[in-house]
Short mmCIF file of C-alpha atoms in Angstrom, two decimals:
data_model
loop_
_atom_site.label_atom_id
_atom_site.label_comp_id
_atom_site.label_asym_id
_atom_site.label_seq_id
_atom_site.Cartn_x
_atom_site.Cartn_y
_atom_site.Cartn_z
CA MET A 1 -0.30 -0.23 0.19
CA THR A 2 1.28 3.91 -0.78
CA ALA A 3 0.55 7.08 1.29
CA THR A 4 -2.68 7.13 0.36
CA GLY A 5 -3.39 3.44 1.75
CA PRO A 6 -5.91 2.29 3.66
CA THR A 7 -5.24 4.86 6.74
CA MET A 8 -6.75 7.81 4.34
CA ILE A 9 -9.93 5.54 3.56
CA GLN A 10 -12.87 7.35 5.47
CA ALA A 11 -15.66 6.02 4.11
CA LEU A 12 -16.78 2.18 2.41
CA ILE A 13 -19.26 2.32 0.29
CA PHE A 14 -20.86 -1.35 -0.67
CA ASP A 15 -22.34 -3.32 -3.76
CA VAL A 16 -24.99 -4.79 -1.99
CA PHE A 17 -26.99 -7.53 -4.36
CA GLY A 18 -24.22 -10.24 -4.77
CA THR A 19 -21.88 -8.69 -2.74
CA CYS A 20 -23.57 -8.27 0.43
CA VAL A 21 -26.72 -10.66 0.09
CA ASP A 22 -27.65 -13.93 -1.24
CA TRP A 23 -30.55 -12.53 -3.71
CA ARG A 24 -30.90 -15.96 -5.32
CA ASN A 25 -31.40 -18.12 -2.85
CA SER A 26 -33.64 -15.51 -1.12
CA VAL A 27 -35.62 -14.68 -3.64
CA ALA A 28 -36.32 -18.00 -4.89
CA ARG A 29 -37.73 -19.00 -1.56
CA GLU A 30 -40.18 -16.32 -1.91
CA VAL A 31 -40.95 -17.25 -5.26
CA ALA A 32 -41.46 -20.89 -3.98
CA ALA A 33 -43.61 -19.81 -1.22
CA VAL A 34 -46.32 -17.98 -3.72
CA LEU A 35 -45.32 -19.86 -7.00
CA PRO A 36 -44.79 -23.67 -6.13
CA GLN A 37 -45.38 -24.81 -9.58
CA VAL A 38 -42.52 -23.22 -10.94
CA ASP A 39 -38.54 -23.85 -10.73
CA ALA A 40 -38.40 -21.19 -8.45
CA LEU A 41 -34.51 -20.92 -8.81
CA ALA A 42 -34.82 -20.55 -12.72
CA PHE A 43 -37.53 -17.96 -12.11
CA ALA A 44 -35.24 -16.01 -9.58
CA THR A 45 -32.26 -16.33 -12.14
CA ALA A 46 -35.05 -14.91 -14.92
CA TRP A 47 -36.56 -12.23 -12.77
CA ARG A 48 -32.43 -10.95 -12.17
CA ALA A 49 -31.73 -11.15 -16.07
CA GLU A 50 -33.94 -8.35 -16.69
CA TYR A 51 -32.33 -6.14 -14.20
CA ASP A 52 -29.80 -5.07 -16.66
CA PRO A 53 -31.52 -4.18 -19.45
CA ALA A 54 -33.92 -2.12 -17.43
CA MET A 55 -31.78 -0.06 -15.98
CA ALA A 56 -29.98 0.26 -19.57
CA ARG A 57 -32.77 2.25 -21.03
CA ILE A 58 -32.32 4.98 -18.06
CA ARG A 59 -28.73 5.07 -18.41
CA ASP A 60 -28.56 5.53 -22.17
CA GLY A 61 -31.09 8.60 -21.49
CA ALA A 62 -33.96 6.43 -23.12
CA ARG A 63 -36.23 6.99 -20.10
CA GLY A 64 -36.15 9.11 -16.73
CA TYR A 65 -35.07 7.71 -13.69
CA VAL A 66 -37.56 5.12 -12.42
CA PRO A 67 -36.74 3.51 -8.89
CA LEU A 68 -35.48 -0.42 -8.70
CA ASP A 69 -38.49 -1.53 -7.08
CA ASP A 70 -40.74 0.09 -10.08
CA LEU A 71 -38.66 -1.72 -12.61
CA HIS A 72 -38.65 -5.27 -10.28
CA LEU A 73 -42.16 -5.02 -10.63
CA GLU A 74 -42.35 -4.51 -14.49
CA ASN A 75 -39.80 -7.19 -14.76
CA LEU A 76 -41.90 -9.40 -12.66
CA ASP A 77 -44.80 -9.18 -15.17
CA THR A 78 -42.09 -10.06 -18.39
CA VAL A 79 -41.07 -13.24 -15.97
CA CYS A 80 -44.47 -14.45 -15.00
CA ARG A 81 -45.83 -14.17 -18.66
CA ALA A 82 -42.51 -16.42 -19.63
CA PHE A 83 -43.44 -18.53 -17.06
CA GLY A 84 -46.88 -18.65 -17.87
CA VAL A 85 -48.11 -17.93 -14.49
CA THR A 86 -50.36 -15.20 -12.98
CA LEU A 87 -50.03 -13.29 -9.64
CA GLU A 88 -52.92 -11.97 -7.41
CA ALA A 89 -50.51 -9.46 -5.46
CA PRO A 90 -47.45 -9.05 -7.84
CA ASP A 91 -46.14 -6.24 -5.24
CA ARG A 92 -46.30 -8.68 -2.47
CA LEU A 93 -43.86 -11.22 -4.21
CA ASN A 94 -42.00 -8.09 -5.34
CA ALA A 95 -41.08 -7.24 -1.76
CA ALA A 96 -38.85 -10.46 -1.89
CA TRP A 97 -36.20 -8.07 -2.82
CA GLU A 98 -36.14 -6.53 0.85
CA LYS A 99 -35.87 -9.79 2.30
CA LEU A 100 -32.46 -10.90 0.97
CA GLU A 101 -30.29 -13.33 3.32
CA PRO A 102 -26.73 -11.95 3.99
CA TRP A 103 -23.40 -13.80 3.38
CA PRO A 104 -22.58 -15.20 6.73
CA ASP A 105 -19.21 -12.89 7.27
CA VAL A 106 -21.20 -9.59 6.19
CA VAL A 107 -23.26 -8.41 9.21
CA GLY A 108 -19.99 -9.09 11.63
CA GLY A 109 -17.26 -7.57 9.13
CA LEU A 110 -19.72 -4.13 8.59
CA GLN A 111 -19.82 -3.82 12.18
CA LEU A 112 -16.00 -4.21 12.51
CA LEU A 113 -15.43 -1.83 9.61
CA ARG A 114 -18.23 0.93 10.78
CA GLN A 115 -15.88 1.04 14.02
CA GLU A 116 -13.44 2.93 12.82
CA ARG A 117 -14.89 3.98 9.52
CA ILE A 118 -18.51 5.12 7.84
CA ILE A 119 -20.21 2.50 5.62
CA ALA A 120 -23.01 2.83 3.25
CA PRO A 121 -24.65 1.01 0.41
CA CYS A 122 -23.65 2.37 -2.94
CA SER A 123 -26.34 0.32 -4.60
CA ASN A 124 -28.75 0.39 -7.76
CA GLY A 125 -31.65 -0.33 -5.01
CA SER A 126 -33.69 2.66 -4.34
CA ILE A 127 -33.62 4.38 -0.72
CA ALA A 128 -36.58 2.58 0.38
CA LEU A 129 -35.52 -0.79 -0.42
CA MET A 130 -32.38 -0.62 1.23
CA THR A 131 -33.59 0.90 4.19
CA ARG A 132 -35.98 -2.13 4.52
CA LEU A 133 -33.51 -4.63 3.30
CA ALA A 134 -30.97 -3.37 5.93
CA ARG A 135 -33.75 -3.68 8.61
CA TYR A 136 -34.15 -7.18 7.54
CA ALA A 137 -30.78 -8.32 6.92
CA GLY A 138 -29.25 -6.37 9.78
CA LEU A 139 -26.89 -4.45 7.78
CA PRO A 140 -25.37 -1.60 10.03
CA TRP A 141 -25.12 1.33 7.69
CA ASP A 142 -24.48 4.66 9.04
CA CYS A 143 -26.80 6.03 5.73
CA ILE A 144 -27.94 4.92 2.33
CA LEU A 145 -26.31 6.24 -0.51
CA GLY A 146 -26.25 4.98 -3.97
CA ALA A 147 -28.64 5.29 -7.36
CA GLU A 148 -31.44 7.30 -6.23
CA LEU A 149 -29.34 10.20 -5.04
CA ALA A 150 -27.88 10.36 -8.52
CA ARG A 151 -30.94 9.68 -10.19
CA ASP A 152 -29.25 7.17 -12.78
CA TYR A 153 -27.58 3.56 -12.30
CA LYS A 154 -24.15 2.03 -11.87
CA PRO A 155 -22.06 1.69 -13.64
CA GLN A 156 -22.53 5.73 -14.42
CA ALA A 157 -19.93 7.42 -13.00
CA ALA A 158 -22.40 10.03 -11.37
CA VAL A 159 -23.83 7.15 -8.96
CA TYR A 160 -20.07 7.04 -7.08
CA ARG A 161 -19.71 10.31 -7.45
CA VAL A 162 -22.88 11.61 -6.12
CA SER A 163 -22.36 9.04 -3.08
CA CYS A 164 -19.11 10.64 -2.36
CA ALA A 165 -20.13 13.98 -2.44
CA ALA A 166 -23.03 13.07 -0.17
CA LEU A 167 -20.59 12.54 2.52
CA ARG A 168 -18.55 15.20 1.38
CA LEU A 169 -15.56 13.50 0.69
CA PRO A 170 -13.18 13.17 -1.98
CA PRO A 171 -13.32 9.88 -4.18
CA ASP A 172 -9.74 9.07 -3.21
CA GLN A 173 -10.68 8.64 0.23
CA VAL A 174 -13.56 6.69 -0.44
CA MET A 175 -13.40 2.93 -1.02
CA MET A 176 -16.07 0.70 -3.39
CA VAL A 177 -16.24 -2.74 -2.18
CA ALA A 178 -17.85 -5.07 -4.89
CA ALA A 179 -18.22 -8.85 -5.81
CA HIS A 180 -18.03 -7.34 -9.58
CA ASN A 181 -15.14 -6.32 -11.35
CA ASP A 182 -16.99 -3.96 -13.58
CA ASP A 183 -18.67 -2.10 -11.02
CA LEU A 184 -14.73 -1.62 -9.73
CA LEU A 185 -13.68 -0.86 -12.54
CA ALA A 186 -16.38 2.25 -13.01
CA ALA A 187 -15.70 3.45 -9.07
CA ARG A 188 -12.05 3.31 -9.77
CA ALA A 189 -12.50 5.70 -12.94
CA ALA A 190 -14.62 7.79 -10.99
CA GLY A 191 -11.59 8.23 -8.48
CA LEU A 192 -12.45 5.90 -5.73
CA ARG A 193 -10.12 3.54 -3.96
CA THR A 194 -11.51 -0.09 -4.91
CA ALA A 195 -11.89 -3.67 -2.85
CA PHE A 196 -12.69 -6.80 -4.65
CA VAL A 197 -14.48 -9.60 -2.49
CA PRO A 198 -15.57 -12.69 -4.63
CA ARG A 199 -18.82 -14.45 -4.36
CA LEU A 200 -18.38 -17.75 -5.65
CA THR A 201 -22.10 -19.22 -5.69
CA GLU A 202 -23.81 -15.92 -6.58
CA HIS A 203 -25.11 -17.55 -9.70
CA GLY A 204 -25.11 -21.01 -8.53
CA PRO A 205 -22.61 -23.74 -8.27
CA ASP A 206 -21.86 -23.16 -12.17
CA GLN A 207 -20.80 -19.64 -11.87
CA ALA A 208 -18.46 -18.47 -14.70
CA THR A 209 -18.03 -15.07 -13.35
CA ASP A 210 -16.83 -12.62 -11.29
CA LEU A 211 -14.36 -15.82 -9.85
CA GLU A 212 -11.18 -14.14 -9.45
CA PRO A 213 -10.07 -10.26 -9.64
CA THR A 214 -9.31 -8.75 -13.25
CA GLY A 215 -7.89 -5.55 -11.81
CA ASP A 216 -4.94 -4.60 -9.57
CA TRP A 217 -7.88 -3.54 -6.84
CA ASP A 218 -6.52 -1.54 -4.38
CA ILE A 219 -8.06 -4.62 -1.57
CA VAL A 220 -8.88 -7.99 -3.08
CA ALA A 221 -10.34 -10.01 0.57
CA LYS A 222 -11.39 -13.55 0.90
CA ASP A 223 -14.62 -12.25 2.89
CA PHE A 224 -15.76 -8.88 4.97
CA ALA A 225 -13.78 -9.94 8.10
CA ASP A 226 -10.61 -10.26 5.96
CA LEU A 227 -11.56 -6.70 4.48
CA ALA A 228 -12.08 -5.37 7.71
CA HIS A 229 -8.51 -6.84 8.61
CA GLN A 230 -6.77 -5.45 5.63
CA VAL A 231 -8.20 -2.05 5.90
CA ALA A 232 -7.34 -1.86 9.42
CA GLY A 233 -3.77 -1.81 8.34
CA HIS A 234 -3.33 -5.31 9.64
CA GLY A 235 -3.34 -7.13 6.33
CA MET B 1 -56.98 8.19 18.17
CA THR B 2 -58.85 7.47 15.38
CA ALA B 3 -58.81 4.92 12.90
CA THR B 4 -55.94 6.30 10.97
CA GLY B 5 -54.29 6.18 14.16
CA PRO B 6 -50.72 4.94 15.69
CA THR B 7 -51.33 1.47 14.23
CA MET B 8 -50.88 2.79 10.87
CA ILE B 9 -47.53 4.42 11.03
CA GLN B 10 -45.18 2.77 9.29
CA ALA B 11 -42.24 5.87 9.94
CA LEU B 12 -41.72 8.29 12.05
CA ILE B 13 -39.17 11.11 11.00
CA PHE B 14 -37.59 13.72 13.26
CA ASP B 15 -35.88 16.61 13.68
CA VAL B 16 -32.57 16.31 14.88
CA PHE B 17 -31.37 20.39 16.08
CA GLY B 18 -33.37 21.10 19.40
CA THR B 19 -35.32 17.59 19.06
CA CYS B 20 -32.99 15.03 19.68
CA VAL B 21 -29.72 17.03 20.47
CA ASP B 22 -28.67 19.94 22.89
CA TRP B 23 -27.28 22.23 19.96
CA ARG B 24 -26.55 25.02 22.11
CA ASN B 25 -24.44 23.56 25.14
CA SER B 26 -22.36 21.31 22.53
CA VAL B 27 -21.78 24.03 20.25
CA ALA B 28 -20.64 26.18 23.26
CA ARG B 29 -18.39 23.57 24.42
CA GLU B 30 -16.25 23.14 21.11
CA VAL B 31 -16.66 27.28 20.98
CA ALA B 32 -15.09 27.77 24.66
CA ALA B 33 -12.50 24.95 23.60
CA VAL B 34 -11.06 27.14 20.85
CA LEU B 35 -12.07 31.16 21.44
CA PRO B 36 -11.71 30.78 25.16
CA GLN B 37 -11.78 34.80 25.23
CA VAL B 38 -15.61 35.00 24.15
CA ASP B 39 -18.94 34.27 25.67
CA ALA B 40 -19.27 30.49 24.26
CA LEU B 41 -23.03 30.30 24.69
CA ALA B 42 -23.63 34.05 23.74
CA PHE B 43 -21.39 32.85 20.19
CA ALA B 44 -23.18 29.90 19.99
CA THR B 45 -26.70 31.55 20.00
CA ALA B 46 -25.68 34.02 17.74
CA TRP B 47 -24.33 31.20 15.53
CA ARG B 48 -27.41 30.04 15.54
CA ALA B 49 -29.50 33.17 14.86
CA GLU B 50 -27.83 33.06 11.40
CA TYR B 51 -29.29 29.81 10.44
CA ASP B 52 -32.71 30.48 9.54
CA PRO B 53 -31.96 33.86 7.55
CA ALA B 54 -29.32 32.08 5.39
CA MET B 55 -32.12 29.07 4.56
CA ALA B 56 -34.79 31.66 3.91
CA ARG B 57 -33.20 32.69 0.63
CA ILE B 58 -32.77 29.62 -0.50
CA ARG B 59 -36.35 28.69 0.50
CA ASP B 60 -37.22 32.24 -1.71
CA GLY B 61 -35.21 31.14 -5.01
CA ALA B 62 -32.81 34.04 -4.16
CA ARG B 63 -30.03 31.23 -4.01
CA GLY B 64 -30.06 27.72 -5.22
CA TYR B 65 -29.35 24.64 -2.81
CA VAL B 66 -26.28 24.85 -0.55
CA PRO B 67 -26.00 22.19 2.06
CA LEU B 68 -26.17 23.58 5.52
CA ASP B 69 -22.66 22.80 6.23
CA ASP B 70 -21.42 25.47 4.09
CA LEU B 71 -24.24 27.82 5.20
CA HIS B 72 -22.65 26.91 8.98
CA LEU B 73 -19.48 28.07 7.67
CA GLU B 74 -20.64 31.46 6.13
CA ASN B 75 -22.20 32.35 9.04
CA LEU B 76 -19.25 31.43 11.32
CA ASP B 77 -17.28 33.74 9.69
CA THR B 78 -20.44 36.52 10.23
CA VAL B 79 -20.28 35.56 13.97
CA CYS B 80 -16.43 35.57 14.42
CA ARG B 81 -16.54 39.51 12.52
CA ALA B 82 -19.63 40.30 15.27
CA PHE B 83 -17.54 39.06 17.91
CA GLY B 84 -14.57 40.92 16.86
CA VAL B 85 -12.23 37.16 16.57
CA THR B 86 -10.29 35.55 14.16
CA LEU B 87 -10.12 31.59 13.61
CA GLU B 88 -7.31 29.76 11.74
CA ALA B 89 -9.42 26.61 11.06
CA PRO B 90 -12.99 27.62 11.15
CA ASP B 91 -13.74 24.18 9.08
CA ARG B 92 -12.67 22.47 12.49
CA LEU B 93 -15.03 24.48 14.38
CA ASN B 94 -17.73 24.16 11.86
CA ALA B 95 -17.63 20.44 13.04
CA ALA B 96 -19.17 21.46 16.47
CA TRP B 97 -22.25 20.44 14.52
CA GLU B 98 -21.60 16.72 14.18
CA LYS B 99 -20.65 16.42 17.38
CA LEU B 100 -24.13 17.74 19.43
CA GLU B 101 -24.97 15.81 22.66
CA PRO B 102 -28.50 13.98 22.52
CA TRP B 103 -31.00 14.54 25.12
CA PRO B 104 -31.09 11.95 27.91
CA ASP B 105 -34.34 9.92 26.74
CA VAL B 106 -33.02 9.93 22.56
CA VAL B 107 -31.11 7.09 22.53
CA GLY B 108 -33.21 4.73 24.31
CA GLY B 109 -36.57 6.15 22.86
CA LEU B 110 -35.38 5.71 19.26
CA GLN B 111 -34.04 2.13 20.26
CA LEU B 112 -37.53 1.31 20.93
CA LEU B 113 -39.30 2.90 18.25
CA ARG B 114 -37.24 1.10 15.72
CA GLN B 115 -38.22 -1.98 17.05
CA GLU B 116 -41.51 -2.04 14.91
CA ARG B 117 -41.31 1.37 12.53
CA ILE B 118 -38.63 2.74 10.39
CA ILE B 119 -36.81 5.79 11.98
CA ALA B 120 -34.88 8.53 10.04
CA PRO B 121 -34.22 12.33 10.85
CA CYS B 122 -36.10 14.74 8.35
CA SER B 123 -33.68 17.65 9.43
CA ASN B 124 -32.36 20.58 7.29
CA GLY B 125 -28.80 19.12 8.16
CA SER B 126 -27.07 17.79 4.94
CA ILE B 127 -26.30 13.89 4.96
CA ALA B 128 -22.83 14.04 5.77
CA LEU B 129 -23.49 15.89 9.22
CA MET B 130 -26.45 13.81 9.85
CA THR B 131 -24.27 10.86 9.16
CA ARG B 132 -21.46 11.84 11.40
CA LEU B 133 -23.55 13.05 13.94
CA ALA B 134 -25.53 9.95 14.24
CA ARG B 135 -22.45 8.11 14.78
CA TYR B 136 -21.12 10.78 17.42
CA ALA B 137 -24.38 10.72 20.01
CA GLY B 138 -25.48 7.09 18.48
CA LEU B 139 -28.93 7.78 16.86
CA PRO B 140 -29.55 4.57 15.33
CA TRP B 141 -31.21 5.94 12.41
CA ASP B 142 -32.36 3.69 9.46
CA CYS B 143 -31.53 5.94 6.73
CA ILE B 144 -30.98 9.65 6.41
CA LEU B 145 -33.94 11.92 4.98
CA GLY B 146 -34.53 15.72 5.16
CA ALA B 147 -33.09 18.74 3.15
CA GLU B 148 -30.92 17.44 0.56
CA LEU B 149 -32.81 15.12 -0.87
CA ALA B 150 -35.34 17.68 -1.79
CA ARG B 151 -32.55 20.36 -1.99
CA ASP B 152 -34.51 22.81 -0.34
CA TYR B 153 -35.15 23.51 3.53
CA LYS B 154 -37.55 23.18 5.97
CA PRO B 155 -40.69 24.22 6.20
CA GLN B 156 -40.89 23.85 2.52
CA ALA B 157 -43.45 21.10 1.80
CA ALA B 158 -40.95 19.33 -0.78
CA VAL B 159 -38.75 18.29 2.36
CA TYR B 160 -41.69 16.36 4.05
CA ARG B 161 -42.91 15.13 0.60
CA VAL B 162 -39.77 13.78 -0.68
CA SER B 163 -38.50 12.27 2.74
CA CYS B 164 -42.11 10.12 2.67
CA ALA B 165 -41.52 9.09 -1.31
CA ALA B 166 -38.10 8.33 -0.44
CA LEU B 167 -39.82 5.51 2.19
CA ARG B 168 -42.44 4.80 -0.72
CA LEU B 169 -45.08 5.90 1.73
CA PRO B 170 -47.95 7.64 1.64
CA PRO B 171 -47.55 10.83 4.00
CA ASP B 172 -50.67 9.57 6.40
CA GLN B 173 -48.45 6.65 7.12
CA VAL B 174 -45.61 8.88 8.40
CA MET B 175 -45.05 10.81 11.80
CA MET B 176 -43.34 14.11 12.13
CA VAL B 177 -41.91 14.23 15.39
CA ALA B 178 -40.39 18.21 16.31
CA ALA B 179 -40.09 20.16 19.21
CA HIS B 180 -40.71 23.00 17.44
CA ASN B 181 -44.30 23.78 16.31
CA ASP B 182 -43.70 25.54 13.09
CA ASP B 183 -42.24 22.27 11.82
CA LEU B 184 -45.75 20.25 12.85
CA LEU B 185 -47.52 22.61 10.98
CA ALA B 186 -45.54 22.29 7.98
CA ALA B 187 -45.61 18.90 8.17
CA ARG B 188 -49.26 18.60 8.78
CA ALA B 189 -50.06 20.76 5.86
CA ALA B 190 -47.68 18.21 3.77
CA GLY B 191 -50.14 15.56 4.58
CA LEU B 192 -48.07 14.06 7.39
CA ARG B 193 -49.44 12.72 11.00
CA THR B 194 -47.63 14.76 13.99
CA ALA B 195 -45.75 14.33 17.35
CA PHE B 196 -44.63 16.80 19.36
CA VAL B 197 -41.92 16.79 22.28
CA PRO B 198 -41.40 19.81 24.17
CA ARG B 199 -37.35 20.86 24.61
CA LEU B 200 -38.08 23.53 27.27
CA THR B 201 -34.35 24.57 27.59
CA GLU B 202 -33.34 24.46 23.93
CA HIS B 203 -32.74 28.21 23.92
CA GLY B 204 -31.72 28.06 27.24
CA PRO B 205 -33.21 28.80 30.94
CA ASP B 206 -35.26 31.68 29.65
CA GLN B 207 -36.76 30.34 26.57
CA ALA B 208 -39.94 31.67 25.36
CA THR B 209 -40.88 29.56 22.62
CA ASP B 210 -42.30 26.09 22.05
CA LEU B 211 -43.30 25.99 25.71
CA GLU B 212 -46.44 24.07 24.53
CA PRO B 213 -48.68 22.68 22.05
CA THR B 214 -50.14 25.32 20.13
CA GLY B 215 -52.07 22.91 17.57
CA ASP B 216 -53.85 19.71 18.17
CA TRP B 217 -51.27 17.49 17.19
CA ASP B 218 -51.50 14.10 17.15
CA ILE B 219 -49.57 13.22 19.75
CA VAL B 220 -48.24 15.29 22.67
CA ALA B 221 -45.05 13.30 24.62
CA LYS B 222 -43.19 14.27 27.61
CA ASP B 223 -40.12 12.81 26.33
CA PHE B 224 -39.25 9.93 23.39
CA ALA B 225 -39.48 7.26 25.95
CA ASP B 226 -43.28 8.25 26.24
CA LEU B 227 -43.66 8.80 22.55
CA ALA B 228 -42.50 5.42 22.34
CA HIS B 229 -45.04 3.92 24.50
CA GLN B 230 -47.45 6.40 22.84
CA VAL B 231 -46.98 5.18 19.28
CA ALA B 232 -47.11 1.74 20.25
CA GLY B 233 -51.00 2.08 21.21
CA HIS B 234 -50.54 1.81 25.00
CA GLY B 235 -50.74 5.04 25.88
#
């Protein structure tokens, strides 16, 4: 680490879906409860597959900012039609995204990190979604940052920059933590420091992406406990 | 309480300066540490007196949104000149607003309220200021709402409405908590429910304002423990 290393980091901001929480099994659990006739894991994966295309139109400017809750609801309709099912209360299943289980190392790691530094999500989820998810999963955030503040979606630079500005910190004093190399690439381009924490089963047992760091990120940690250790400068 | 009473309240949002924390004695403590030659309580009161006029220009549209941290810094310069003193590091004294002591009932009351409902500040303080103050004072917020989201200042209706919208809740499911009748008047006009908690020494021993509720607020509580009790429907 250089002189601008971990001792300069005032805040850590986190990708959430995949990095902090296991969306796939958690959403599948909620799907199974209301649609027992479908393959719940396949349904969850199909729902998530609509996520990026829905945001792309907003990033491109073809559509104004719409919170992720609403995109999730639109996408749920798409996926229900693809699976040939109808839902009486789509809003209720849509709340599955507020009930995601954290990976086992997350809550303890965040508690350690929070002792000395500000921690916050920098997610594409809305303030409402991130707030309810934090209550469900016990994520001890200091505040909620991310897409809704910028009214745009990652990996647009504005999302990272607006999040740092909301903390009144220069980007090089803020570290973005993610299990996704493309998120870190965009964060670094926006001037942030970067930490990669792989989540090898986010997409299931046959995951083929983000198994390893593809950039020379400031930190590569095996889990959030290791991250806390390295950020504290003892690693 | 009516059928739309406390059981419908999904979230409580809070005024902070005066309602949750004792800004006067806390700021005076920081002033005394760096300006031993001035009357620290008088200095704190004078600094706070510049607060509303500074925001008024932004509410009126004469000036674009500027975070409160910057207004505090401008006002500090004004007050230093009035007191005939100069500061070497005004930024450092400006951070006094991030180190305010909570009233003794606040942290315990918020912890109780948070068990069943979302709690958040709806302050004129910025996200950065509210985040650091929460860490200092141990305020267990679920998220940070308020002026910065609306890019305007209370008592403009947008601040209350944008805060509710950020939680994806209708205003009548959100209760504004304040020690200031004018804050509650504006919140009620924006459709929110209201709770008054008097702080009889916010302005010192000779306080003449906000000693009593001046409207028929949904709840009048003697402190945050009483508020939690009444919100839970046992009061």
